[in-house]
XYZ file of C-alpha atoms in Angstrom:
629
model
C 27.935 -29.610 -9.808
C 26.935 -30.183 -13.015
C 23.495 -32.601 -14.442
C 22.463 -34.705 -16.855
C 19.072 -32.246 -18.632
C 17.173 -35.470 -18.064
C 18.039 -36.005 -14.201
C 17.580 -32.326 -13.768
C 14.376 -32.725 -15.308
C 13.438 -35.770 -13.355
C 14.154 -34.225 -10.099
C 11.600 -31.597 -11.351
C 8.768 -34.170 -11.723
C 9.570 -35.642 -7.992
C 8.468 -31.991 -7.068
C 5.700 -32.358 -8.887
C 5.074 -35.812 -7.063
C 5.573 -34.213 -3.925
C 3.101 -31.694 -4.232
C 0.652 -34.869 -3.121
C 1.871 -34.402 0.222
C 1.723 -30.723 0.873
C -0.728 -29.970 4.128
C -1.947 -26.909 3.050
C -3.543 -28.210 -0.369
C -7.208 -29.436 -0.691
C -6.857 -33.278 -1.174
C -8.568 -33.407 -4.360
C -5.431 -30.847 -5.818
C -3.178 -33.215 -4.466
C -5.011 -36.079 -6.827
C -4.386 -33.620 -9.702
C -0.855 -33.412 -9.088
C -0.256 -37.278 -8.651
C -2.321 -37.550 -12.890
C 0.016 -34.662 -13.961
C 2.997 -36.792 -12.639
C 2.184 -39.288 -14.566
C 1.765 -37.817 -17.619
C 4.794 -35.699 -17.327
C 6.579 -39.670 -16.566
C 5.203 -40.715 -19.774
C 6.367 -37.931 -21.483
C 10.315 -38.548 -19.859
C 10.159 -42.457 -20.924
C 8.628 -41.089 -24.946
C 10.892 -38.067 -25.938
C 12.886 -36.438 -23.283
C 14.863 -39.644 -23.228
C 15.890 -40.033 -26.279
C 19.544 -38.661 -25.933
C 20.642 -41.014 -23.345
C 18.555 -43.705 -24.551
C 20.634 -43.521 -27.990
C 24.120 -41.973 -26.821
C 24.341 -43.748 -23.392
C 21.846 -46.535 -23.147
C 22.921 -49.065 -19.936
C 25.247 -46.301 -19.211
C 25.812 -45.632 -15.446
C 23.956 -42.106 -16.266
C 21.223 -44.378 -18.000
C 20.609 -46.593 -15.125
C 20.552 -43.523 -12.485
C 17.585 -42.547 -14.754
C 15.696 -45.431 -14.637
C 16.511 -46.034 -10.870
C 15.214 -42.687 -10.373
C 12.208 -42.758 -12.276
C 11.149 -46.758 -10.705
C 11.992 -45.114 -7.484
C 9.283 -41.961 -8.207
C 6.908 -44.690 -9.652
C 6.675 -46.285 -6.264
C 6.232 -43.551 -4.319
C 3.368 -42.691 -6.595
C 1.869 -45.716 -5.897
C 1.924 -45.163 -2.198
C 0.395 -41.775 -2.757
C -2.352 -42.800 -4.472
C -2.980 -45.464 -2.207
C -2.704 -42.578 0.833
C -4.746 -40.181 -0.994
C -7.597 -42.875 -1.486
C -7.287 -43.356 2.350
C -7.810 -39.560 3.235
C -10.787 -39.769 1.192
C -12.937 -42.520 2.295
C -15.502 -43.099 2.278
C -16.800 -40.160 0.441
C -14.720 -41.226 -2.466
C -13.742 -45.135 -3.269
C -12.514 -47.501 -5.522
C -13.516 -50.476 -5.289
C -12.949 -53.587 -6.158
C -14.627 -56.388 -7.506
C -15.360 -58.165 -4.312
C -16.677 -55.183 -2.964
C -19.795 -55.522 -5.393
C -22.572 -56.890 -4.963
C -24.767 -59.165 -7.145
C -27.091 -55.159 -8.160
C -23.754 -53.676 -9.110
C -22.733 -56.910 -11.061
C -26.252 -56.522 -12.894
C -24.821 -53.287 -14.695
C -21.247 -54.289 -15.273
C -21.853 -57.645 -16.740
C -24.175 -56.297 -19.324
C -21.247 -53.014 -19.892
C -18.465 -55.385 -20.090
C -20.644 -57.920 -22.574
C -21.913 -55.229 -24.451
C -19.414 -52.039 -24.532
C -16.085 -53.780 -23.605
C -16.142 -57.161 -25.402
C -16.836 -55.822 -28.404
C -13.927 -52.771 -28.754
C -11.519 -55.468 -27.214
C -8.420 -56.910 -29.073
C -7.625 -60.217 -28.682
C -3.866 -60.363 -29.668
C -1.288 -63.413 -30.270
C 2.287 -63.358 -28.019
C 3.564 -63.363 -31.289
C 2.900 -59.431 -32.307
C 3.618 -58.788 -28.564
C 7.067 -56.395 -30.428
C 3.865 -54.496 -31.891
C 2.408 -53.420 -28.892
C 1.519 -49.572 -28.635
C 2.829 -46.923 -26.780
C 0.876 -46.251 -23.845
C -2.103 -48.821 -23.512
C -3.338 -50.463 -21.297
C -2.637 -54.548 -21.741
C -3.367 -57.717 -20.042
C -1.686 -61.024 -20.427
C -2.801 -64.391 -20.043
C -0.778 -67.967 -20.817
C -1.932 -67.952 -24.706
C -3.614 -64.848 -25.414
C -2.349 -60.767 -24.913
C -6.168 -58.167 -24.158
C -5.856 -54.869 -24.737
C -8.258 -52.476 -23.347
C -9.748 -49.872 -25.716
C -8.103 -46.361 -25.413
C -11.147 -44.415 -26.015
C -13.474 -46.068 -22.724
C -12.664 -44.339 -19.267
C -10.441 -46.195 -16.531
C -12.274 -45.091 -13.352
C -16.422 -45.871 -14.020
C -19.334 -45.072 -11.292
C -20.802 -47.387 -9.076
C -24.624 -46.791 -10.284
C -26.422 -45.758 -7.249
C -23.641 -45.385 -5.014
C -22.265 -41.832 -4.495
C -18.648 -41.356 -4.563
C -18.099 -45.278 -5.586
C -16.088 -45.619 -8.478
C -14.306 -49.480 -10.087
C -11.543 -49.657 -12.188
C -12.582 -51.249 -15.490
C -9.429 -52.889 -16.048
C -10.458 -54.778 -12.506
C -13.543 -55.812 -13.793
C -12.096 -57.171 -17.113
C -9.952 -59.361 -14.676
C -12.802 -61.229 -12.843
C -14.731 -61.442 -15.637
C -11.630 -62.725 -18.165
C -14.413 -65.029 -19.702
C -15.641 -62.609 -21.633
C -12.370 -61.129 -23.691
C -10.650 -65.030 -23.729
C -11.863 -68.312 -25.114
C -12.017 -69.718 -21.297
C -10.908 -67.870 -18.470
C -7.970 -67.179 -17.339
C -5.905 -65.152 -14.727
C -4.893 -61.665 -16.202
C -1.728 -59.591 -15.306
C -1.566 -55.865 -16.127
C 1.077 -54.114 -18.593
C 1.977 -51.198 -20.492
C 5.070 -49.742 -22.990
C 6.487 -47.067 -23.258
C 7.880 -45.773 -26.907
C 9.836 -43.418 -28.094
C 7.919 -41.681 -30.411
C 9.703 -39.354 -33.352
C 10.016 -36.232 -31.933
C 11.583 -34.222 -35.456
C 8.410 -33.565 -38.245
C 8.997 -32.447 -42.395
C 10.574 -29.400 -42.271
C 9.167 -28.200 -45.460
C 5.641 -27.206 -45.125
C 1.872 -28.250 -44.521
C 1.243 -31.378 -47.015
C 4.957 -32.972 -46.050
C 3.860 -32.441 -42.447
C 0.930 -34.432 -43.036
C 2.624 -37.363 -44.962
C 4.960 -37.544 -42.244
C 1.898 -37.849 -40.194
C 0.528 -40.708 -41.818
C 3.588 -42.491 -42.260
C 4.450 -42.062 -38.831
C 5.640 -45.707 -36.673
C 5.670 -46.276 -33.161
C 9.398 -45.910 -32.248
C 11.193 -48.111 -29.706
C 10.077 -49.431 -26.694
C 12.249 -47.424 -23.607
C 10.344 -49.170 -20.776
C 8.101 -51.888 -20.053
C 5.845 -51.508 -16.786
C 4.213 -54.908 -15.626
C 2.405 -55.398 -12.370
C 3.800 -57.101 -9.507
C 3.268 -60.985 -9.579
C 3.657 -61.243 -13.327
C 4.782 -64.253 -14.354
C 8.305 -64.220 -14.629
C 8.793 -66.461 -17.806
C 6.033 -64.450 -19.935
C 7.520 -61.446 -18.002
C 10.988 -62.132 -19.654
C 9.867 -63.447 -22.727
C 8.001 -59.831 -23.222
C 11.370 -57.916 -22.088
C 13.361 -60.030 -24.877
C 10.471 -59.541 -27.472
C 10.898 -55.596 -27.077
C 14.500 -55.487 -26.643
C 14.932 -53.848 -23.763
C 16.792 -54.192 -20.591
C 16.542 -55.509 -17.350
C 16.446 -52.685 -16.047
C 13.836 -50.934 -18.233
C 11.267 -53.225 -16.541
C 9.081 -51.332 -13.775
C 6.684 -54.254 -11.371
C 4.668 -51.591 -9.707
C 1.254 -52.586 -8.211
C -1.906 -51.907 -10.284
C -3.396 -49.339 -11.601
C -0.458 -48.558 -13.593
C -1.727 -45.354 -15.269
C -2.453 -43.658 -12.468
C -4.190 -40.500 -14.417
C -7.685 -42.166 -14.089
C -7.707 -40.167 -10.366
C -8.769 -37.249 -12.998
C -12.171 -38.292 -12.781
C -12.207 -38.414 -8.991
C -11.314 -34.994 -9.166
C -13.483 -33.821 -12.047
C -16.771 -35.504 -9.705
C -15.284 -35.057 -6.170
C -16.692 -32.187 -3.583
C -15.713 -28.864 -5.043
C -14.958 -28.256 -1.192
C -11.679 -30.121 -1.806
C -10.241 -28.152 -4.445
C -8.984 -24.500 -4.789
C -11.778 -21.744 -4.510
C -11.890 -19.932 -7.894
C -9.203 -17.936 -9.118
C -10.896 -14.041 -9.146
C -8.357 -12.242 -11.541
C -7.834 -8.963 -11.896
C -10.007 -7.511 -14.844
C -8.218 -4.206 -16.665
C -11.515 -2.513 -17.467
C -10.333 0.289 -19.337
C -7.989 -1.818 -21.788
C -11.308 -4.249 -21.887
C -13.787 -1.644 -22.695
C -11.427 0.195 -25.593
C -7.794 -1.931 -26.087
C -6.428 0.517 -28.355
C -7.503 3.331 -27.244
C -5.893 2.203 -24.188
C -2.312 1.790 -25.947
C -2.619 5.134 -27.489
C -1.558 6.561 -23.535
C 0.214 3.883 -22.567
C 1.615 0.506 -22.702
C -0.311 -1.797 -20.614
C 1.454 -5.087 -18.962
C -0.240 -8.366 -17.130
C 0.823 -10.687 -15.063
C -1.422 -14.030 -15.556
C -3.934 -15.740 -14.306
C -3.885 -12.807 -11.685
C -4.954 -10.612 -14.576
C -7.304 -11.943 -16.704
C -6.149 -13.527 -19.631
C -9.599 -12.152 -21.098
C -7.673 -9.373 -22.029
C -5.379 -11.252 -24.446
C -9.147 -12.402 -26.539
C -10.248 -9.094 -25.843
C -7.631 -7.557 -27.942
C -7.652 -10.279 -30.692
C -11.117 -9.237 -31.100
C -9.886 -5.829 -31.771
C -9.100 -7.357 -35.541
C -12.855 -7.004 -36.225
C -12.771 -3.097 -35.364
C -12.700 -0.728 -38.887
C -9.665 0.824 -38.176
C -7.943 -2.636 -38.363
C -7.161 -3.734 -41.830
C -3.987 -5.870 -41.311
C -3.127 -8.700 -38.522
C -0.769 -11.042 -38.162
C 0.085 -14.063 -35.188
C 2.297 -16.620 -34.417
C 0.156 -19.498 -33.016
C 1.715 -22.572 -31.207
C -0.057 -25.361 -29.208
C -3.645 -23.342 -28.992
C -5.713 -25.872 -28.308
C -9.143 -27.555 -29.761
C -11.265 -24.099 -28.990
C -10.114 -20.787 -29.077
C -11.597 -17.324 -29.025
C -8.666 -15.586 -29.937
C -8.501 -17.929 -32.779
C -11.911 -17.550 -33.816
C -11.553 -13.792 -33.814
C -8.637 -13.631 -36.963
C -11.343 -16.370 -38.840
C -13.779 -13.914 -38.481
C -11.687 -10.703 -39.310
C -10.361 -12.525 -42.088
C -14.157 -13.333 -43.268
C -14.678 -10.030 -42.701
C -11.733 -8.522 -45.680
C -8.951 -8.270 -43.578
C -5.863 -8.971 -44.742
C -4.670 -12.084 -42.067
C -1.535 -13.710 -41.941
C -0.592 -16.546 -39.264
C 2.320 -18.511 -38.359
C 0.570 -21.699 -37.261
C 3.704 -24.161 -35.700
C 2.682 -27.307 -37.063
C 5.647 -29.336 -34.999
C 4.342 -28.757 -31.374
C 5.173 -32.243 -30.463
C 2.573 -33.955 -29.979
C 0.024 -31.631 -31.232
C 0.717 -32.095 -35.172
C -2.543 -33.219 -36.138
C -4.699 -30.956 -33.562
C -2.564 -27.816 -35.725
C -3.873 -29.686 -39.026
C -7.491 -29.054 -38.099
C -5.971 -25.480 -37.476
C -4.564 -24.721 -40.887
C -7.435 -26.112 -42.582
C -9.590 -23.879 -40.671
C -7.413 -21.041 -41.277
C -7.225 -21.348 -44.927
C -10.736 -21.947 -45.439
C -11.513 -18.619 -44.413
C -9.127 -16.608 -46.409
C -6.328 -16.374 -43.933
C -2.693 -16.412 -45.196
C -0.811 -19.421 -43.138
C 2.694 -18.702 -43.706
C 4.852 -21.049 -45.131
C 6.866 -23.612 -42.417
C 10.782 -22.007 -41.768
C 13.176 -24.599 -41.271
C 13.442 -23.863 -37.547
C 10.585 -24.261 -35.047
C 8.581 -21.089 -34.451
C 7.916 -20.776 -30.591
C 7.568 -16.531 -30.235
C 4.522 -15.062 -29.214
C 3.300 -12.571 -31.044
C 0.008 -10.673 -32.412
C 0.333 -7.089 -34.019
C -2.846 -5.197 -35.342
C -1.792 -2.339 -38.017
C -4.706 0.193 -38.759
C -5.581 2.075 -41.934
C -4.249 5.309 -40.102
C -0.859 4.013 -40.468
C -0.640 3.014 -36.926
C -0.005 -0.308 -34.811
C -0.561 -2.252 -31.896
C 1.333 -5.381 -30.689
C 0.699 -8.411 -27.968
C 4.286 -9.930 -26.742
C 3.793 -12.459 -24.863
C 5.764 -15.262 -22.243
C 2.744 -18.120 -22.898
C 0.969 -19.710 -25.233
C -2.227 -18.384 -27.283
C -4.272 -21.254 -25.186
C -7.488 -20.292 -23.368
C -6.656 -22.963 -20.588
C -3.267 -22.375 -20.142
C -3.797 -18.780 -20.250
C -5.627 -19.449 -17.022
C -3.377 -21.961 -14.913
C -0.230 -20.650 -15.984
C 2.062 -17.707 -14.784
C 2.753 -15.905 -17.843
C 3.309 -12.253 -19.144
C 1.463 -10.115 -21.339
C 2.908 -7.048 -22.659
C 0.522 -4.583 -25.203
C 2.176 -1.313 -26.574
C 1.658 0.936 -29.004
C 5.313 2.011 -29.437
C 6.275 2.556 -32.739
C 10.008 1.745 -32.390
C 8.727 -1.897 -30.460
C 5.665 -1.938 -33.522
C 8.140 -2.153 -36.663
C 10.479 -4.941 -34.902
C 7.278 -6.950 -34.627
C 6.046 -6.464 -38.108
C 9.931 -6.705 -39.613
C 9.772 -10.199 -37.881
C 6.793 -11.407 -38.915
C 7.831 -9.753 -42.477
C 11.156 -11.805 -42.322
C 9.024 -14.990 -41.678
C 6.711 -14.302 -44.168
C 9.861 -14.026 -47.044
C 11.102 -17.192 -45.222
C 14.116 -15.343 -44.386
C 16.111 -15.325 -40.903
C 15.043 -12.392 -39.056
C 18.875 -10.935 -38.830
C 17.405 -7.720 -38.735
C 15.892 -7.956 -35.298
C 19.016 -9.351 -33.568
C 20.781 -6.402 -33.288
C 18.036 -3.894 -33.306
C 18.211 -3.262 -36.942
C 14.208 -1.595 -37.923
C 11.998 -2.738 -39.918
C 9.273 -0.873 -41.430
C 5.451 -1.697 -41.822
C 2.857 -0.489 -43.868
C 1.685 3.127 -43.406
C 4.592 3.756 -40.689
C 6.129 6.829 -42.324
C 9.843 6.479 -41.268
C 12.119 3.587 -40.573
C 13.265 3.417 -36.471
C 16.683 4.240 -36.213
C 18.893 2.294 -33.938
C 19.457 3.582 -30.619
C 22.890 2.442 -28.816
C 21.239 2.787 -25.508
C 18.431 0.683 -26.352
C 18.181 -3.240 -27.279
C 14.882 -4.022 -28.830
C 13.565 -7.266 -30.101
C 15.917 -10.051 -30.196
C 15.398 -13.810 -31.565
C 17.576 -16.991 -32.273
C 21.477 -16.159 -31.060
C 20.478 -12.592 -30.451
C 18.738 -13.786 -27.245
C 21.788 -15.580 -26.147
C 23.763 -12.846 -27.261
C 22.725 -10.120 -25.178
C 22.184 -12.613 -21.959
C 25.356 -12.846 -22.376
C 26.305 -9.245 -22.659
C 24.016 -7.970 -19.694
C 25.492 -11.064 -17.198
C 29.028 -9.824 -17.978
C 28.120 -6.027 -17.204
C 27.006 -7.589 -13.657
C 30.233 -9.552 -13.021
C 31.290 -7.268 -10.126
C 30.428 -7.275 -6.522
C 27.106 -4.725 -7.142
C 25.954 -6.698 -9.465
C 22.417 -8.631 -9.781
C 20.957 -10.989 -12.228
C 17.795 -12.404 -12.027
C 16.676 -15.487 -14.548
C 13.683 -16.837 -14.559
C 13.248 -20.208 -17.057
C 11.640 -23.304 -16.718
C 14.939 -24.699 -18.336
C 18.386 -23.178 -17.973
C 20.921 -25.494 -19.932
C 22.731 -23.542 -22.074
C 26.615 -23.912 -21.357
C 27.253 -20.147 -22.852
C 25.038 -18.713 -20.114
C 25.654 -21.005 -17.343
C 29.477 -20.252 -17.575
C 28.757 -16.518 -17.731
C 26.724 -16.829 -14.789
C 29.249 -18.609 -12.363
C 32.034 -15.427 -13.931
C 29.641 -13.146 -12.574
C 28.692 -14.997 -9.107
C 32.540 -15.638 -8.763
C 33.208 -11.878 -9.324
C 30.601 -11.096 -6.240
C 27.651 -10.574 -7.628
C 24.416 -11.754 -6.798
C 22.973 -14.351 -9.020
C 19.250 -15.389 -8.467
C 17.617 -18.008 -10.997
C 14.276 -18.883 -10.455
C 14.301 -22.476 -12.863
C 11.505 -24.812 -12.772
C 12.346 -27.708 -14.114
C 15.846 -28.814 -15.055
C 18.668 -26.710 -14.014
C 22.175 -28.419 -15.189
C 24.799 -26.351 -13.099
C 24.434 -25.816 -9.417
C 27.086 -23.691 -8.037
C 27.716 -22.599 -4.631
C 27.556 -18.997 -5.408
C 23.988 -19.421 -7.241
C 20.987 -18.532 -5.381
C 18.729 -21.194 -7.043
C 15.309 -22.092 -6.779
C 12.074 -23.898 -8.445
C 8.504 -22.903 -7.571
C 5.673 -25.763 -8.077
C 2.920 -25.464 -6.529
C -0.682 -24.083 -7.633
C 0.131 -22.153 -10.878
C 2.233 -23.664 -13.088
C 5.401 -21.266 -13.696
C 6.063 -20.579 -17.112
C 7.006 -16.862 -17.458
C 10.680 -16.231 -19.005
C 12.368 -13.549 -17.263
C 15.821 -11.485 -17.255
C 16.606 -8.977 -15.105
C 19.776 -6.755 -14.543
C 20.636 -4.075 -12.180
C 22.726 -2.068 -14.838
C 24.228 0.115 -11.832
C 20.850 1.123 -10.475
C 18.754 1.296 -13.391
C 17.157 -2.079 -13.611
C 16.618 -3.748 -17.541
C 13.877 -5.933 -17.520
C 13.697 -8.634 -20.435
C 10.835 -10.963 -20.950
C 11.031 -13.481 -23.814
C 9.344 -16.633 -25.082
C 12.284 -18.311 -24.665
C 14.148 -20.787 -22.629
C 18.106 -20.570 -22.108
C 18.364 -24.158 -24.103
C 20.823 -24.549 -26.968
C 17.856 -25.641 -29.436
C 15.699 -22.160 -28.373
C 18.701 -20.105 -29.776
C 19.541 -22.439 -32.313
C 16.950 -24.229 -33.629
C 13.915 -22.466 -32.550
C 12.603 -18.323 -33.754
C 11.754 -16.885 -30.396
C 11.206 -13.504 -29.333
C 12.870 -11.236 -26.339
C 11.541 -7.391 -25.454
C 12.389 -5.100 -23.625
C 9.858 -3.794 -20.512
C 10.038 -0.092 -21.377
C 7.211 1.459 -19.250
C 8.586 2.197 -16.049
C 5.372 0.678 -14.337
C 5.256 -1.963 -15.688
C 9.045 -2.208 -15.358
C 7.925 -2.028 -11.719
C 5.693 -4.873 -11.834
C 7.927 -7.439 -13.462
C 10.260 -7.126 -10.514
C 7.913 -6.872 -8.120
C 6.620 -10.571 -9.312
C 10.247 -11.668 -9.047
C 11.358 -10.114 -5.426
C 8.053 -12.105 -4.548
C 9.535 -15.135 -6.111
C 12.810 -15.165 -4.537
C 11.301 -15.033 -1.508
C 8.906 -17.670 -1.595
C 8.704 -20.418 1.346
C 5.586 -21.917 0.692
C 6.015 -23.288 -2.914
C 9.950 -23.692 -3.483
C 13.109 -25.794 -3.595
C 16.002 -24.448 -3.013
C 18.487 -25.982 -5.685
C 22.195 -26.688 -4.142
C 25.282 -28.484 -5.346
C 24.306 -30.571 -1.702
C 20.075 -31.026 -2.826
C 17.488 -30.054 -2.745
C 15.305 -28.341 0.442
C 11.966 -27.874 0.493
C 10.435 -24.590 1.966
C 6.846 -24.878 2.482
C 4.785 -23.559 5.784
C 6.490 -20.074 5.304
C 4.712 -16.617 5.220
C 5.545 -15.581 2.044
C 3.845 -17.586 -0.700
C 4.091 -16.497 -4.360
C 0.962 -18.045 -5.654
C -1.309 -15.395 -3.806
C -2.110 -12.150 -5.433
């Protein structure tokens, strides 16, 4: 059975969406999940539908789409409605009637005199300008939008747990945003917003920035009751379908429950996550590496560790660093620990992806950062730079390397599964450096597809290539040896074990039914959108506390398991478009580890969906629940 990327994907954020319902999650989690499907909707309706949107637009595959995702929407709507109930009345939000002439003392004087003024009074006429995301009302003769920057969820002073939507209050008190009053209906678009940046380098980047439009509207979401004339005179104005038009009941952003679960009772969320600390890697990280490699499995193992040995750049045996860096957020230590080496006379070099979508001008206040303190940013390649990588090379001619599954982000490092490899091996030590060396000349890494060495600074002599060992791998390489390792397995001992959040590549997918056809056993652990079910797949996603993000291969190799982990997803663009990294697991521990994490996975019923060519089925309630360490 084979799916659309974009329904698979879709049928990934109903899991998320369903999450609101699970019994055995404080309620307040069960909020969180109902703002992160939102956003993740938001996200579907401004990038990941662009290919259908352009290629297949009022398609029957277009429709099912936008029947599936007005059929989520509404469910959403009943869950927040349901959550709200499970919470009175130690939570509430209110509405307008339900204040009384005290609370209308405050929010008279905050709509007159914090509102009024940051409000846009628009014509219908620009109505084709409106932007992505907002929050709008419409009356007969005027179009209000509500400032982006004020919160959507505000306290009731004096009344604990009370909270009114401000968009509410703007609608009784239309008086003060029209010339007269008038009734108010709710709306919002959706855009497509240009997902490819300059390929060239940091100042084209930012002139792309600057000159960047709003793209096409993909959906318009008005509230129920709208007034059908205005309603079709908006649907005309943006040029969009009938049936990219959502009537949902209000709110219709329904991330505001974020505050109610920033300020709710801690009692209803997840105790703290207590993470395994590695305290002798903490207390001496290379020292550490000199005996051994040392491998985590996050946020069960403190991502700590990861800052921890960034911060090893400031030690005097380290002269030389370098770091791919993508999506790292507006503060982070790891970060601030290459500034400071750099400051220090350290010769840093950093491959900052300025192209993380959506994160272009959050990387601009990177590089400028960067650059102020004397660290080398490497030029842009053409392709996108997702590998994760951090190497420290000491004056003694020796080096240490970070490979990693996640992000360098302090908050992701902490809700997200991920894995962290650290060695010391000189063989895996020169592939690192003869990639970052390759980026550096602006070159394609070739050498690192097939295992080809690459030699750093003060490491005497070159790695020779071992037959019986694949090293680093990026671009086509990755694909490549998937490919080679699934075919060893197509025979009734075989096993494979994947573990993506995407697995879309055709190449691997066919390789992968070969193998299940042949007998073997084919597990794939896939998140979020898997495009072939077959019969003779073992498939399943896992949402539930943690969001899974590790990358994964495993293969039985007649006894002898090889373990992969890579920054990569099996996605055409990741081996075509993107420099990524996959490495070997060569301690046998932590070998151990990795599949001891996966086993776990595969036998999950408390946080999974099995994926079938006949649906999905959810298994929660079980005894075996891969979110506890």
């Amino acid at each position: 059975m084979h799916l659309l990327p974009e329904a698979s994907w879709l049928q990934f954020n109903r899991r998320v969406l369903l999450q609101t319902e699970r019994p055995d999650f404080p309620l307040l989690e069960r909020m969180r999940f109902l703002a992160i499907w939102n956003r993740n909707l938001d996200e579907f309706f401004a990038a990941r539908i662009a290919k259908p949107f352009w290629e297949k637009r009022g398609s029957q595959d277009h429709r099912a789409l936008l029947e599936e995702a007005h059929a989520q929407a509404r469910l959403a709507c009943q869950r927040y409605q349901a959550l709200l109930g499970e919470a009175h009345p130690h939570l509430q939000v209110l509405e307008p009637k339900d204040l009384d002439e005290e609370d209308w003392l405050y929010f008279r004087v905050y709509l007159a005199e914090v509102v009024a003024p940051r409000t846009d009074l628009i014509p219908w006429e620009a109505a084709s300008d409106l932007s992505h995301g907002a929050l709008y009302f419409a009356s007969e003769d005027y179009l209000v939008r509500l400032p982006q920057d004020l919160p959507r969820l505000l306290p009731v002073p004096g009344r604990e747990g009370a909270y009114v939507r401000l968009g509410a209050l703007m609608r009784a008190r239309s008086d003060l945003f029209l010339p007269e009053p008038s009734p108010l209906y709710e709306l919002r678009v959706l855009r497509l917003l240009e997902s490819e940046r300059a390929r060239a380098d940091w100042d084209e980047l930012a002139q792309s920035l600057e000159g960047r439009q709003e793209g096409v509207a993909t959906l318009l979401v008005a509230e129920e009751g709208f007034p059908e004339a205005w309603l079709e005179g908006l649907r005309r104005t943006l040029e969009l379908l009938p049936e990219e038009v959502f009537l949902l009941p209000p709110p219709l952003n329904l991330t505001l429950v974020e505050r109610l679960v920033a300020e709710g009772p801690k009692a209803w969320l997840f105790p703290p996550l207590k993470p395994e600390r590695p305290r002798g890697f903490l207390k001496k990280p290379l020292a550490h590496l000199e005996r051994k490699d040392l491998l985590l499995y996050h946020p069960f193992a403190d991502y700590a560790a990861v800052e921890r040995f960034a911060q090893e750049a400031l030690s005097p045996e380290v002269t030389e660093v370098w770091a791919t860096l993508y999506r790292i957020g507006e503060t982070n230590p790891l970060a601030e620990a290459l500034i400071q080496a750099a400051r220090a006379g350290k010769r840093v070099h950093v491959l900052l992806e300025g192209r993380a979508r959506f994160d272009e001008l959050l990387n601009l206040h990177w590089y400028l950062h960067f650059l102020r303190a004397g660290v080398e940013v490497l030029p842009l390649p053409e392709r996108k730079v997702h590998a994760k990588a951090l190497l420290l090379l000491t004056r003694q001619g020796k080096g240490y390397a970070h490979l990693g599954t996640g992000n360098y982000n302090p908050q992701n490092g902490r809700l997200y599964t991920d894995f962290s490899l650290f060695t010391g091996r000189l063989e895996v030590v020169r592939e690192v450096h003869a990639f970052f060396q390759a980026m550096r000349a602006s070159l394609p890494p070739g050498g690192l597809v097939r295992g080809q060495p690459g030699q750093a600074p003060g490491l005497e002599t070159p790695l020779k290539p071992s037959p019986a060992l694949s090293l680093l791998r990026t671009g086509e390489g990755i694909r490549n040896l998937l490919l080679e390792e699934i075919a060893k397995e197509a025979h009734p001992q075989g096993r494979v074990i994947l573990k993506f959040n995407h697995l879309t590549d055709p190449m691997v997918l066919k390789a992968l039914v070969q193998a299940a056809e042949a007998g073997a056993r084919v597990d794939l652990l896939v998140r979020s959108t898997l495009t072939l079910l077959h019969p003779a797949f073992r498939a399943k996603s896992l949402v539930g506390r943690f969001l899974e993000h590790a990358r994964v291969a495993a293969f039985r190799g007649g006894g002898a398991w090889k373990v992969y982990l890579t920054s990569a997803d099996a996605m055409p663009r990741n081996f075509q478009s993107r420099f990524e990294l996959l490495f070997p697991v060569l301690d046998k521990e932590a070998k151990k580890k990795v599949l001891r994490v996966l086993k776990r996975q595969i036998r999950d019923d408390r946080n999974s969906f099995l994926l079938t060519p006949k649906g999905e089925k959810v298994l929660w309630g079980g005894h075996h629940d891969a979110h506890r360490w």
